[in-house]
Structure formats: structure tokens, C-alpha cells
Amino acid sequence: MTSLDRRGLLRLGGALTVGAGLAACSGTGTGSGADSGGAGDPRKGEITVWSWQGPAAQLKALLPEFNKAYPDIKVTVQDIGNPAIWDKITTGLAAGGSGLADVLHIGVDYLPGYVEKFPTGLADLGPLGATKHKDAFAQGLWQTVAPKGRVNALPWEANSGGFYYRADLFEKAGVDVESLATWDEVIEAGKKLKAATGVHLLGIDKPASQPDAANFFQLLLQLQGKFYFDLDGAITLDSPEAVTALTLIKKMNDAGLVSDLAGGWSALENSIKEGTAAVLPWPTWFGGIIEGLVPQEAGKWKVRLPPAVRRGGATAATVNSTHLAVAGSSKQQAAAWSFIEFMLTRPASQVAIYRGKGIAPALMAAYEDSLFHEPSAFFSGQKKGEIFLQALKSPTPATNYSADYARALKVVTDAQTKVLLKGADPAEVLKQAADQLAQQTGRKVVR
Amino acid sequence: MKLRSLTLTWTLAIVLAAVLIPFYWLVIAATHSSQEIFRTPPPLLPGRHLLDNLSSLQEKAGFGRVVLNSLGIATVYTLLAGTVCTLAGYGFAKFRFAGREPLFGLLMLGLVIPAQVTLVPLFRLMAELQWLDTYQAVLLPNLALPFGIFLMRQSMAAVPDELLDSGRVDGCGELRLFLRVALPPMRPALAALAIFLFLFQWNEFIWPLIVLRSDSALTIPVALAGLQGVDDTDYGAILAGTAIAALPMAALFLALQRHFVSGLLAGAVKE
Amino acid sequence: MTFSVRRRTLPYLFVLPAVLLFAAFKLYPIVASFRLSLYHQAGGVEEFAGIDNYTRLLDDSLFWTALGNSATILAVQVPVMLALATGLAVAFNSTLLKARPLFRLGFFLPMVTGLVAYGIVFSVLLNQQYGLVNWLLGADLPWLTDPLLAKASLGLALTWHYTGYNAVILLARLQTIPTELYDAAAVDGAGAWGRFRHVTLPGLRPALLLTTVLSTIGTLQLFDEPYVLTGGGPDNATLTIGMYLYQNAFKYFDFGYASAIAYALALLIGLLGLLQFKVLGGKS
């Protein structure tokens, strides 16, 4: 019996020791950063690119032209799917960069987090040649990709806050939309609209079934030049501007002007097809979506920049952007850079991508193409490209998304849900949200 | 007796119909285009876009190859994991040895720790072994499936010890005992195990997503996830793909479920 | 001599493949992630944090909300589902039921949908404006957007998804109950219900333990359903520990904290499991 006991226990002990030993040898776990990446040859190599459906198709479409300039760089663009791509990139970065593609398409909701948690996870594009493009992009975007000088990615898409509306419905209600100067005036107009046509003013995902339910709140906040964090990284969630923004939303909701968009993208699509709301406060890229969903409503829609929150305030805000980055673990960083440079800094590339999918360029030079200055039949002859170009050219304060943007977004959408579904007081829920965020992140709240 | 039989059958049929409503919608939706799927009221009759959806699947995701990948991986997995789990289950159930309970508890630890936390360390391990984008990376980590071992242990416990002992007395070797005496009455449990193992591997999503890189190596759930975009998700194709993916599973279930037979242990305990 | 040595090492040989595979591919990541839970990562630098991550859990109201939600689902949904599964298993085994293969397949089918489609199907079915369920009921219920209804929808989806699965496990066990036991009970004068109580249930006990333990673990770790149906909302009404863990790891990149959540959960599951073994285990 004793020999059996010993043997059994020895085996158990052996297994545990092996496991522990392996764990000890595993190194420092997450965030230990890049590994053995290398520049390689800028004109030669095989690279992979990770993106999702729409943008990926545009990149693939441009490959023949890319290969004319760089015949020795073989590119494979892979459609990973959104949101599946985030799990893949996150795991890869957390594992020190293993298994990542060379070029990664990253949205602004993920980029700052990746940059801070995995400081060498994305390659520094500066030495590869990025710095000369510093002033080529819309304002504020360089701050997003290179907050401390190290260039973590290059901007691809830049979207400004927009105000798409059904001009015919507002006309019926006797409202001149172009003259609305503040959101308070918009609310009054919304009441007239509802009375005359029965249509809501706009829609919000009230129970926050998607993380981007607070897009509208964020727009109102950014129009006031503020965000969830200040440039030092302190929390400004319960600032007076935030309370103003959420109070505006509450006022709209209390007046019965807000329809519910719970259920994700398909709910939004349905709402547009059924004409539930007359205003779509969505960014630049949304114009093409509307055209695609309700082509029969051509001529009924118009677009303008959103009204200001306070009289005389800003009407332009860059509300989101996407970027291309190079993995720190990539052994073909130079070739990857050649790809990025070709796609993002060459006006012809950006024009082709816009033509294909309506992805608005961050590259200012692209806007010289006549494509952006054409009148749109759908939007009642307006030159919508010019409207958004004007927004991109307006001075915009830099936005600090910070590494904790995802957390902030969660507490904000929860606060908004409380206000919209439970009638809570905006100042109170924002204070709670700020405190909760502080507890989670260890940041200070600006009070 | 006949009345009871009819009542039971029809009651259950009504419940089944309710349970299958989502499937009905799934199959109908697979024949519509993405735009039509979310109409009000929802479409209840087949549409005309099935072929379009299927060709989308093939064009955008190489679905034919993907289905073969899934079939191959799931089959190999079921055979290998089935062997590992059955052997282990028998060992735990029918023998007393030092460290049995602690060892079993340790294996069950794999059930208790959620997969999300072990994902990154396991991925690092695979990277270090240079096994990224290989099928062994997909298969090996889950061969010793705690659920399978647990199920087999519970099932094997039903084999009467007297039967095994009388075999030993007759000079029968342990392996033969296992194969000839213990396994045969376990057919229902083995069928169930095979079904569950195949199902597990067939639906596995996050691990293959992270470990596989080549488009030609993907499994069905990963390929379907690749069809999602921000505003241009091809729902018709995804649902068509899902409906197709259900077929092999259904076929396997029907084939194996004939082993769900009662009374295999009847008369086993005699002497 | 050789025979008894072989006899002694034999059991280990049966379990060796499983143990080796486990040690290599599960034990190592488990130990590594436990180690991770003792560290705090800031700006790419890892610092030893001791039990800081765990004490942070105690103050984290979202963690407690998630725990409460998971416990509610556990207390309500699991017993109902297992009772249904038992009933189904008995029916699947009974000669009274016609077309048994079809019924077994039909109730098992819900397990076959993958995660992506599952989410699409159910969020469409349960949508307030254009969902099939509201259309059939002629109602306007906010299935996924009202906190209480969202929890109910989650429970409904779970029951739909897993009842057939549990029924198959129970069925497999049911079929190992020797028919003589039923005959003997009938001879003793037991009716259908009596036979169920005195032969079926005791015979099912090991499988009931298995399904209870599995369902408990599955419910406490629940991720798939909240992820695709509600995103944890509204206002965290359907936030489960599994969801919260995923958010911390894959959205906030706080792997150390996520690991701490996992191990705190593991402790809880371990305690619950022990309890269930005591109550339901008996001789296994």
C-alpha cells in the first residue's frame, strides 16, 4: 500500500511541478511586447492584412495597382469579420505579438487601449517614414495615432458628426432646418414635427444593446470641446458639459421625440426604412448607407453639420476614425509600411476607396478630387462632400480617448440607459458613473 | 394504452413544434437576401435567394472547403477524444488507486476555470511550439475534455464489478476485459459521448478563431464570423451557412441514436 | 510478482493519456493565468500585486451585480430545465412514444446552431418591433430591453438551448437501469409514479448529479447567451460573470483582473460543487 501511495502522489506531484515549471518559464506574461519584429525589405516580401468585409474589399480592389508600384510585395488581405477581429488582435498582442498579421485595421475605439497596454505591440512607423506625413491628415488625428511622438498607426478614415434629415417632413411641419442654431431649437422643432407628422425626431439605442449606443451623447459632448477624459487622463464624465449633453437627451426623450433603436444594426436599418425618425445624427459615412437603404426617397433627404450645443458654439467634431497599423512582431515592417503608405497617403487610393464604399478619407489632399465636390441627387443636389470637408477643416480640440475608453463607454451607456428607461437625473447618474470609472481605473475625477 | 400513447406523442409534438420555430425561421431566412430578412412582418415563406446566398458563401468564405475542414477536424477529434475520455473514465470508475480523487479533481479543474482566461497562455504555448495555424493546436488542448471524462466515469460505474472480477478470475487480461466486457453495454453512453464530442468541436469558435490563420484552414463558425461587417453583414449567407452546418450534426445524431437502447445491462448481474 | 506490479500500475495507464494531455495543455495555462491574477499591468510594465486584484473584486459593484444575476439564473432556470430534461428523457425511453428518433433529434437540434447565428435568430425573434414572437402573440413586449423580461428571455433561450442536451445525457443513463428492477417494482405493486420514484430517480442519480454540476458551472460561467442577445444589458440586468470576465479581458485588456474574477468564480463553483456532491452524490 505504501508504495502505491508514494507512486500516486509522485505522479501527481510530477504533473504539478511540470505545470508550474512551464508557467515560471513562460516569461512575463502579457504586455511584454514585441518580439523579434524586423524591418525587412521595403520593396520585397509577403505580407498579410487583417480587416473586415467592406474595407477589406476595397483594399483587395486596389491590389493590382499596388503591385504595379511594388511588384515584389505579395499581399494577402484577410476578412476576419467585425467583431471577431478584435478578439484575434487582442489575443495576439497579449501573447507578445504571435500570430498577428503584418498590417492591422484598427478603429479608434481600440487603438488607444492597445497602444497603452501593449506599448511595443504596434510598430513605430516613424523610423519607417511616417513622420513626413504628419500634416497630411485632418486635424486632431495625428494626436490620436501619435499621442507621445511615437507613431502607432496611420489614419485612414475620418468621420465628422453629421445631421441627416428628411427635409420634406420638416417642411410639412413648417420648420426651416438650416436655420436651427442650437439643439434646444432642434427640440422645439422636433415637437412641431411630431405634432404635424407623427414622426420621431431621432432614435437612440435606449437599453444600450450595443456598445455604440452613446454615439449621440458623445457627439454632443465633443461639440462642446469636451470628452470623457481630459488631456491629462483625468475623468471628466460629470463635467457641466456632459450634464448638459445628457440633459438635452433627457428633454428629447421626455417630450416623446426619441424612438428606440434597441437590437443593433438591423433595428437601425428597419427604422430608416419605415421612416420612424426624421433626423439621423450619424457621421459622414452614413450618407451612403441611407442612399442604399431607401433609394426611393431620393430628393427628400438633406444633410447639414449638427447645430451647436450653445449658441455660437462649434458645429464640427471628428467623431471617429479608423487606422492601419503594423504589428510590432512583423518581420516585414518595411513592406507593410509601403502598403500602408500606398493606401493611405496617396490621394488616388483614397478616392478609389471612397468611390467604392464611401469611406471618408482622413487624408486632406484626397478632397481635391472632384468626386467630393459633386452634387448628390439623393441629397437634393447638395454637395455633401464639401459639407463634411468643411467640418474636417474646422479647428477641433484633440480628443483623449485614453486606454480606458472602453470602460468609460460602458459606464456612459449604462448612465444613459438609466436616464432614458428609468427617468434618472443626468447629473446624478453621471456623478455615479464618474466615481465608478475612477474606482475601476484608478484615475482621478475632475471636480 | 393506445390513448396514452397518442396523447403523449401529440403533446410532445406540439411542444416540439414550438421548440423548432427558431429553426423554421432560420431555414426560411436562409432563402432570403439580407435586406428582406428583417422586414416587418417577418418573412414566413421561402424566398428566392437561396442560390445567391450559397454562392456568396462560396465566394466570400470558400464554404465548401470550410465544411470539409470542419468535418475532418470534428471526426478526428471525436475518435481521439472519445478514446482518451473512455479510457480515463474507466480507470477512474473501476479501479481504486492512490491519488484517484485528487487526480480526478484536478482534471475537473479544467471545467471550472473559464476558457477565456486560459486562452492567452495557451496561445503563447502554441506560438512557442510553432503550432499556430495547425490542426494539432486545435485538437490537442481539448482531448482530455473534463466533461467527457466525467460522463464516462459516471457511465462506466454502472458496469457491475462482479462481472469484471469473474473475468479476472478466468484469467482475462485487463485490456480485453475493458474491450469485451465493459464497453459493449456502454453503447448508449458511448453514442452520447460521440455526439457531444463531435458537437463540441463542430461549434468551437473562439479557439479556432485565434489559432487558425490561413483562409483555407478555417472551420465553419470562424468562416461565418468573417462574414460580419459593421454595416454590410451578409445575414442571408450566414444563416444559409448555419442551416447547412446543422445537417451533418443532425445526420450524425440520427445515425448514433439508434444505440440509445434500454436494457443492455439486463441480466448482467446474475451469478 | 510481475502480475501484481502490472495490476498496480494498470489504473494509471488508463488515465495516463488524459492526465498528460491535461497537464500539458490545460494545467499549464491554468497555472499561468493564476499567476497572472497576482500581477497588475500598467503601461506595459508588470508589477506584483499580491491579492490586490482580489480585494478589488470585493469593492466592484459590477462584479456583485454579475454574481447576483448569475445566481438568479442558477436558482430559477437550472431546476426547471433539469425537471423538463428528466421528463423528456423518460419520454424518449418510453415505448409509449412514437417516432422516438425524430423527437430525440428535434429536441437536440437547438444545440446545433453556432454562436453567430444563434444571436441573429434570437434577437430577430425577440425584437420588440418586428420579432416573430411578438407577432405571434400579438403583443408588444420588450423582450430584450426590459430588465426583468431580458432575464426571462435569457432563461428561455438557455432552456431552449440545453434541455435536449441534458435529456440525452439522462437518457443514456436511464438505459443502464436494468429492466428487472422495474419488473420487480411492478410485482411489488408500484404504479407508474411509484416506479419513477423508486427505480428511475435513484438510477438516474449519478446522471442528475452530472447534469446539475455541469449546468451549475455552465450557468455561472455563462457567456454566449448574454453576449449575443443583450450585451449584458439593459443596465447590466443580464450581466453575468462570464460576460464581465470577457469584458475585462478582451475589452479592457485587464487580464490580471479577469483572471482574478475567474479564480474567485472557481472557488465559488468548487464550494457549490462540493455541496452538490454531498447532497446528490451518495455513491457515485
PDB file of N, CA and C in Angstrom, chain A residues 86-160:
ATOM      1  N   TRP A  86     -11.358  41.731 -33.297  1.00  0.00           N
ATOM      2  CA  TRP A  86     -10.808  42.320 -32.065  1.00  0.00           C
ATOM      3  C   TRP A  86     -10.278  41.251 -31.129  1.00  0.00           C
ATOM      4  N   ASP A  87     -11.012  40.128 -31.016  1.00  0.00           N
ATOM      5  CA  ASP A  87     -10.521  39.046 -30.164  1.00  0.00           C
ATOM      6  C   ASP A  87      -9.203  38.527 -30.685  1.00  0.00           C
ATOM      7  N   LYS A  88      -9.099  38.449 -32.013  1.00  0.00           N
ATOM      8  CA  LYS A  88      -7.874  37.915 -32.606  1.00  0.00           C
ATOM      9  C   LYS A  88      -6.697  38.845 -32.360  1.00  0.00           C
ATOM     10  N   ILE A  89      -6.924  40.137 -32.577  1.00  0.00           N
ATOM     11  CA  ILE A  89      -5.825  41.085 -32.394  1.00  0.00           C
ATOM     12  C   ILE A  89      -5.451  41.158 -30.919  1.00  0.00           C
ATOM     13  N   THR A  90      -6.452  41.231 -30.051  1.00  0.00           N
ATOM     14  CA  THR A  90      -6.169  41.340 -28.621  1.00  0.00           C
ATOM     15  C   THR A  90      -5.351  40.154 -28.132  1.00  0.00           C
ATOM     16  N   THR A  91      -5.781  38.936 -28.505  1.00  0.00           N
ATOM     17  CA  THR A  91      -5.033  37.766 -28.056  1.00  0.00           C
ATOM     18  C   THR A  91      -3.618  37.792 -28.599  1.00  0.00           C
ATOM     19  N   GLY A  92      -3.494  38.140 -29.867  1.00  0.00           N
ATOM     20  CA  GLY A  92      -2.162  38.192 -30.458  1.00  0.00           C
ATOM     21  C   GLY A  92      -1.257  39.167 -29.726  1.00  0.00           C
ATOM     22  N   LEU A  93      -1.789  40.363 -29.448  1.00  0.00           N
ATOM     23  CA  LEU A  93      -0.980  41.362 -28.748  1.00  0.00           C
ATOM     24  C   LEU A  93      -0.642  40.890 -27.350  1.00  0.00           C
ATOM     25  N   ALA A  94      -1.639  40.270 -26.679  1.00  0.00           N
ATOM     26  CA  ALA A  94      -1.404  39.818 -25.309  1.00  0.00           C
ATOM     27  C   ALA A  94      -0.375  38.700 -25.271  1.00  0.00           C
ATOM     28  N   ALA A  95      -0.244  37.976 -26.366  1.00  0.00           N
ATOM     29  CA  ALA A  95       0.722  36.882 -26.411  1.00  0.00           C
ATOM     30  C   ALA A  95       2.040  37.355 -26.981  1.00  0.00           C
ATOM     31  N   GLY A  96       2.296  38.641 -26.907  1.00  0.00           N
ATOM     32  CA  GLY A  96       3.576  39.165 -27.357  1.00  0.00           C
ATOM     33  C   GLY A  96       3.665  39.348 -28.850  1.00  0.00           C
ATOM     34  N   GLY A  97       2.548  39.335 -29.549  1.00  0.00           N
ATOM     35  CA  GLY A  97       2.580  39.602 -30.981  1.00  0.00           C
ATOM     36  C   GLY A  97       2.545  38.361 -31.847  1.00  0.00           C
ATOM     37  N   SER A  98       2.496  37.181 -31.210  1.00  0.00           N
ATOM     38  CA  SER A  98       2.492  35.951 -32.011  1.00  0.00           C
ATOM     39  C   SER A  98       1.268  35.860 -32.894  1.00  0.00           C
ATOM     40  N   GLY A  99       1.471  35.411 -34.087  1.00  0.00           N
ATOM     41  CA  GLY A  99       0.344  35.088 -34.949  1.00  0.00           C
ATOM     42  C   GLY A  99      -0.361  36.275 -35.561  1.00  0.00           C
ATOM     43  N   LEU A 100       0.114  37.492 -35.321  1.00  0.00           N
ATOM     44  CA  LEU A 100      -0.586  38.650 -35.883  1.00  0.00           C
ATOM     45  C   LEU A 100      -0.228  38.840 -37.348  1.00  0.00           C
ATOM     46  N   ALA A 101      -1.167  39.426 -38.088  1.00  0.00           N
ATOM     47  CA  ALA A 101      -0.866  39.786 -39.466  1.00  0.00           C
ATOM     48  C   ALA A 101       0.118  40.949 -39.449  1.00  0.00           C
ATOM     49  N   ASP A 102       0.644  41.297 -40.611  1.00  0.00           N
ATOM     50  CA  ASP A 102       1.601  42.396 -40.652  1.00  0.00           C
ATOM     51  C   ASP A 102       0.903  43.741 -40.548  1.00  0.00           C
ATOM     52  N   VAL A 103      -0.234  43.866 -41.266  1.00  0.00           N
ATOM     53  CA  VAL A 103      -0.972  45.124 -41.238  1.00  0.00           C
ATOM     54  C   VAL A 103      -2.298  44.885 -40.536  1.00  0.00           C
ATOM     55  N   LEU A 104      -2.642  45.748 -39.585  1.00  0.00           N
ATOM     56  CA  LEU A 104      -3.872  45.584 -38.825  1.00  0.00           C
ATOM     57  C   LEU A 104      -4.757  46.813 -38.998  1.00  0.00           C
ATOM     58  N   HIS A 105      -6.032  46.575 -39.280  1.00  0.00           N
ATOM     59  CA  HIS A 105      -7.004  47.663 -39.398  1.00  0.00           C
ATOM     60  C   HIS A 105      -7.630  47.847 -38.016  1.00  0.00           C
ATOM     61  N   ILE A 106      -7.400  48.998 -37.401  1.00  0.00           N
ATOM     62  CA  ILE A 106      -7.837  49.195 -36.020  1.00  0.00           C
ATOM     63  C   ILE A 106      -8.676  50.461 -35.891  1.00  0.00           C
ATOM     64  N   GLY A 107      -9.805  50.354 -35.214  1.00  0.00           N
ATOM     65  CA  GLY A 107     -10.674  51.505 -35.019  1.00  0.00           C
ATOM     66  C   GLY A 107     -10.240  52.327 -33.825  1.00  0.00           C
ATOM     67  N   VAL A 108     -10.755  53.538 -33.732  1.00  0.00           N
ATOM     68  CA  VAL A 108     -10.327  54.441 -32.674  1.00  0.00           C
ATOM     69  C   VAL A 108     -10.804  53.970 -31.305  1.00  0.00           C
ATOM     70  N   ASP A 109     -11.797  53.080 -31.303  1.00  0.00           N
ATOM     71  CA  ASP A 109     -12.240  52.592 -30.007  1.00  0.00           C
ATOM     72  C   ASP A 109     -11.288  51.542 -29.440  1.00  0.00           C
ATOM     73  N   TYR A 110     -10.389  51.044 -30.244  1.00  0.00           N
ATOM     74  CA  TYR A 110      -9.439  50.049 -29.753  1.00  0.00           C
ATOM     75  C   TYR A 110      -7.997  50.556 -29.725  1.00  0.00           C
ATOM     76  N   LEU A 111      -7.694  51.489 -30.615  1.00  0.00           N
ATOM     77  CA  LEU A 111      -6.294  51.872 -30.786  1.00  0.00           C
ATOM     78  C   LEU A 111      -5.628  52.386 -29.501  1.00  0.00           C
ATOM     79  N   PRO A 112      -6.237  53.375 -28.807  1.00  0.00           N
ATOM     80  CA  PRO A 112      -5.547  53.897 -27.626  1.00  0.00           C
ATOM     81  C   PRO A 112      -5.333  52.831 -26.562  1.00  0.00           C
ATOM     82  N   GLY A 113      -6.310  51.938 -26.417  1.00  0.00           N
ATOM     83  CA  GLY A 113      -6.172  50.851 -25.443  1.00  0.00           C
ATOM     84  C   GLY A 113      -5.001  49.965 -25.805  1.00  0.00           C
ATOM     85  N   TYR A 114      -4.920  49.576 -27.048  1.00  0.00           N
ATOM     86  CA  TYR A 114      -3.817  48.726 -27.496  1.00  0.00           C
ATOM     87  C   TYR A 114      -2.480  49.418 -27.275  1.00  0.00           C
ATOM     88  N   VAL A 115      -2.438  50.713 -27.614  1.00  0.00           N
ATOM     89  CA  VAL A 115      -1.171  51.432 -27.512  1.00  0.00           C
ATOM     90  C   VAL A 115      -0.702  51.492 -26.072  1.00  0.00           C
ATOM     91  N   GLU A 116      -1.656  51.702 -25.152  1.00  0.00           N
ATOM     92  CA  GLU A 116      -1.190  51.824 -23.784  1.00  0.00           C
ATOM     93  C   GLU A 116      -0.891  50.472 -23.127  1.00  0.00           C
ATOM     94  N   LYS A 117      -1.731  49.472 -23.399  1.00  0.00           N
ATOM     95  CA  LYS A 117      -1.499  48.197 -22.718  1.00  0.00           C
ATOM     96  C   LYS A 117      -0.385  47.380 -23.360  1.00  0.00           C
ATOM     97  N   PHE A 118      -0.177  47.611 -24.635  1.00  0.00           N
ATOM     98  CA  PHE A 118       0.866  46.850 -25.329  1.00  0.00           C
ATOM     99  C   PHE A 118       1.784  47.832 -26.046  1.00  0.00           C
ATOM    100  N   PRO A 119       2.621  48.543 -25.301  1.00  0.00           N
ATOM    101  CA  PRO A 119       3.356  49.682 -25.874  1.00  0.00           C
ATOM    102  C   PRO A 119       4.232  49.343 -27.063  1.00  0.00           C
ATOM    103  N   THR A 120       4.719  48.098 -27.148  1.00  0.00           N
ATOM    104  CA  THR A 120       5.523  47.796 -28.334  1.00  0.00           C
ATOM    105  C   THR A 120       4.781  46.828 -29.248  1.00  0.00           C
ATOM    106  N   GLY A 121       3.507  46.607 -28.960  1.00  0.00           N
ATOM    107  CA  GLY A 121       2.717  45.690 -29.770  1.00  0.00           C
ATOM    108  C   GLY A 121       2.555  46.172 -31.200  1.00  0.00           C
ATOM    109  N   LEU A 122       2.460  47.491 -31.367  1.00  0.00           N
ATOM    110  CA  LEU A 122       2.367  48.049 -32.711  1.00  0.00           C
ATOM    111  C   LEU A 122       3.691  48.727 -33.034  1.00  0.00           C
ATOM    112  N   ALA A 123       4.138  48.536 -34.257  1.00  0.00           N
ATOM    113  CA  ALA A 123       5.451  49.071 -34.622  1.00  0.00           C
ATOM    114  C   ALA A 123       5.429  50.597 -34.695  1.00  0.00           C
ATOM    115  N   ASP A 124       6.568  51.211 -34.407  1.00  0.00           N
ATOM    116  CA  ASP A 124       6.705  52.655 -34.537  1.00  0.00           C
ATOM    117  C   ASP A 124       6.911  52.969 -36.012  1.00  0.00           C
ATOM    118  N   LEU A 125       5.930  53.657 -36.603  1.00  0.00           N
ATOM    119  CA  LEU A 125       6.008  53.922 -38.034  1.00  0.00           C
ATOM    120  C   LEU A 125       6.921  55.094 -38.357  1.00  0.00           C
ATOM    121  N   GLY A 126       7.331  55.823 -37.317  1.00  0.00           N
ATOM    122  CA  GLY A 126       8.178  56.990 -37.538  1.00  0.00           C
ATOM    123  C   GLY A 126       9.443  56.654 -38.311  1.00  0.00           C
ATOM    124  N   PRO A 127      10.270  55.758 -37.771  1.00  0.00           N
ATOM    125  CA  PRO A 127      11.510  55.398 -38.470  1.00  0.00           C
ATOM    126  C   PRO A 127      11.268  54.820 -39.864  1.00  0.00           C
ATOM    127  N   LEU A 128      10.069  54.279 -40.083  1.00  0.00           N
ATOM    128  CA  LEU A 128       9.792  53.682 -41.385  1.00  0.00           C
ATOM    129  C   LEU A 128       9.422  54.739 -42.416  1.00  0.00           C
ATOM    130  N   GLY A 129       9.160  55.958 -41.941  1.00  0.00           N
ATOM    131  CA  GLY A 129       8.874  57.024 -42.904  1.00  0.00           C
ATOM    132  C   GLY A 129       7.563  57.746 -42.689  1.00  0.00           C
ATOM    133  N   ALA A 130       6.940  57.557 -41.526  1.00  0.00           N
ATOM    134  CA  ALA A 130       5.618  58.149 -41.345  1.00  0.00           C
ATOM    135  C   ALA A 130       5.637  59.634 -41.022  1.00  0.00           C
ATOM    136  N   THR A 131       6.694  60.096 -40.360  1.00  0.00           N
ATOM    137  CA  THR A 131       6.686  61.460 -39.855  1.00  0.00           C
ATOM    138  C   THR A 131       6.494  62.517 -40.929  1.00  0.00           C
ATOM    139  N   LYS A 132       6.918  62.223 -42.143  1.00  0.00           N
ATOM    140  CA  LYS A 132       6.757  63.257 -43.163  1.00  0.00           C
ATOM    141  C   LYS A 132       5.294  63.478 -43.538  1.00  0.00           C
ATOM    142  N   HIS A 133       4.428  62.565 -43.128  1.00  0.00           N
ATOM    143  CA  HIS A 133       3.012  62.722 -43.462  1.00  0.00           C
ATOM    144  C   HIS A 133       2.230  63.376 -42.344  1.00  0.00           C
ATOM    145  N   LYS A 134       2.946  63.902 -41.368  1.00  0.00           N
ATOM    146  CA  LYS A 134       2.324  64.423 -40.158  1.00  0.00           C
ATOM    147  C   LYS A 134       1.191  65.393 -40.438  1.00  0.00           C
ATOM    148  N   ASP A 135       1.369  66.298 -41.384  1.00  0.00           N
ATOM    149  CA  ASP A 135       0.358  67.329 -41.594  1.00  0.00           C
ATOM    150  C   ASP A 135      -0.596  66.985 -42.717  1.00  0.00           C
ATOM    151  N   ALA A 136      -0.526  65.754 -43.180  1.00  0.00           N
ATOM    152  CA  ALA A 136      -1.358  65.411 -44.325  1.00  0.00           C
ATOM    153  C   ALA A 136      -2.785  65.073 -43.943  1.00  0.00           C
ATOM    154  N   PHE A 137      -3.005  64.884 -42.656  1.00  0.00           N
ATOM    155  CA  PHE A 137      -4.302  64.365 -42.239  1.00  0.00           C
ATOM    156  C   PHE A 137      -5.148  65.403 -41.533  1.00  0.00           C
ATOM    157  N   ALA A 138      -6.436  65.094 -41.369  1.00  0.00           N
ATOM    158  CA  ALA A 138      -7.356  66.010 -40.707  1.00  0.00           C
ATOM    159  C   ALA A 138      -6.872  66.299 -39.300  1.00  0.00           C
ATOM    160  N   GLN A 139      -7.238  67.477 -38.824  1.00  0.00           N
ATOM    161  CA  GLN A 139      -6.781  67.905 -37.507  1.00  0.00           C
ATOM    162  C   GLN A 139      -7.170  66.953 -36.404  1.00  0.00           C
ATOM    163  N   GLY A 140      -6.328  66.834 -35.435  1.00  0.00           N
ATOM    164  CA  GLY A 140      -6.653  66.030 -34.258  1.00  0.00           C
ATOM    165  C   GLY A 140      -6.304  64.563 -34.450  1.00  0.00           C
ATOM    166  N   LEU A 141      -6.222  64.106 -35.696  1.00  0.00           N
ATOM    167  CA  LEU A 141      -5.986  62.679 -35.898  1.00  0.00           C
ATOM    168  C   LEU A 141      -4.547  62.290 -35.597  1.00  0.00           C
ATOM    169  N   TRP A 142      -3.608  63.196 -35.876  1.00  0.00           N
ATOM    170  CA  TRP A 142      -2.224  62.831 -35.588  1.00  0.00           C
ATOM    171  C   TRP A 142      -2.049  62.641 -34.085  1.00  0.00           C
ATOM    172  N   GLN A 143      -2.800  63.443 -33.314  1.00  0.00           N
ATOM    173  CA  GLN A 143      -2.756  63.316 -31.862  1.00  0.00           C
ATOM    174  C   GLN A 143      -3.241  61.927 -31.441  1.00  0.00           C
ATOM    175  N   THR A 144      -4.227  61.409 -32.169  1.00  0.00           N
ATOM    176  CA  THR A 144      -4.770  60.090 -31.831  1.00  0.00           C
ATOM    177  C   THR A 144      -3.768  58.987 -32.125  1.00  0.00           C
ATOM    178  N   VAL A 145      -3.072  59.100 -33.274  1.00  0.00           N
ATOM    179  CA  VAL A 145      -2.170  58.000 -33.629  1.00  0.00           C
ATOM    180  C   VAL A 145      -0.784  58.164 -33.034  1.00  0.00           C
ATOM    181  N   ALA A 146      -0.422  59.390 -32.698  1.00  0.00           N
ATOM    182  CA  ALA A 146       0.929  59.615 -32.163  1.00  0.00           C
ATOM    183  C   ALA A 146       0.861  60.535 -30.958  1.00  0.00           C
ATOM    184  N   PRO A 147       0.192  60.101 -29.877  1.00  0.00           N
ATOM    185  CA  PRO A 147      -0.008  60.994 -28.738  1.00  0.00           C
ATOM    186  C   PRO A 147       1.288  61.391 -28.055  1.00  0.00           C
ATOM    187  N   LYS A 148       2.308  60.527 -28.119  1.00  0.00           N
ATOM    188  CA  LYS A 148       3.555  60.876 -27.422  1.00  0.00           C
ATOM    189  C   LYS A 148       4.732  60.951 -28.386  1.00  0.00           C
ATOM    190  N   GLY A 149       4.441  61.108 -29.652  1.00  0.00           N
ATOM    191  CA  GLY A 149       5.529  61.229 -30.610  1.00  0.00           C
ATOM    192  C   GLY A 149       5.766  59.948 -31.379  1.00  0.00           C
ATOM    193  N   ARG A 150       5.604  58.814 -30.713  1.00  0.00           N
ATOM    194  CA  ARG A 150       5.769  57.517 -31.392  1.00  0.00           C
ATOM    195  C   ARG A 150       4.554  57.299 -32.285  1.00  0.00           C
ATOM    196  N   VAL A 151       4.796  56.983 -33.556  1.00  0.00           N
ATOM    197  CA  VAL A 151       3.668  56.879 -34.486  1.00  0.00           C
ATOM    198  C   VAL A 151       3.146  55.438 -34.482  1.00  0.00           C
ATOM    199  N   ASN A 152       1.975  55.230 -33.876  1.00  0.00           N
ATOM    200  CA  ASN A 152       1.482  53.866 -33.704  1.00  0.00           C
ATOM    201  C   ASN A 152       0.665  53.355 -34.876  1.00  0.00           C
ATOM    202  N   ALA A 153       0.120  54.281 -35.665  1.00  0.00           N
ATOM    203  CA  ALA A 153      -0.710  53.876 -36.806  1.00  0.00           C
ATOM    204  C   ALA A 153      -0.845  55.086 -37.710  1.00  0.00           C
ATOM    205  N   LEU A 154      -1.438  54.855 -38.861  1.00  0.00           N
ATOM    206  CA  LEU A 154      -1.686  55.990 -39.747  1.00  0.00           C
ATOM    207  C   LEU A 154      -3.194  56.103 -39.926  1.00  0.00           C
ATOM    208  N   PRO A 155      -3.752  57.311 -39.928  1.00  0.00           N
ATOM    209  CA  PRO A 155      -5.206  57.431 -40.040  1.00  0.00           C
ATOM    210  C   PRO A 155      -5.694  57.058 -41.427  1.00  0.00           C
ATOM    211  N   TRP A 156      -6.817  56.383 -41.461  1.00  0.00           N
ATOM    212  CA  TRP A 156      -7.406  56.008 -42.744  1.00  0.00           C
ATOM    213  C   TRP A 156      -8.695  56.792 -42.943  1.00  0.00           C
ATOM    214  N   GLU A 157      -9.617  56.570 -42.036  1.00  0.00           N
ATOM    215  CA  GLU A 157     -10.949  57.113 -42.212  1.00  0.00           C
ATOM    216  C   GLU A 157     -11.189  58.180 -41.159  1.00  0.00           C
ATOM    217  N   ALA A 158     -11.798  59.265 -41.528  1.00  0.00           N
ATOM    218  CA  ALA A 158     -12.120  60.313 -40.549  1.00  0.00           C
ATOM    219  C   ALA A 158     -13.568  60.703 -40.732  1.00  0.00           C
ATOM    220  N   ASN A 159     -14.353  60.551 -39.699  1.00  0.00           N
ATOM    221  CA  ASN A 159     -15.767  60.870 -39.791  1.00  0.00           C
ATOM    222  C   ASN A 159     -16.131  62.043 -38.905  1.00  0.00           C
ATOM    223  N   SER A 160     -16.866  62.979 -39.464  1.00  0.00           N
ATOM    224  CA  SER A 160     -17.344  64.112 -38.679  1.00  0.00           C
ATOM    225  C   SER A 160     -18.801  63.891 -38.327  1.00  0.00           C
TER     226      SER A 160
END
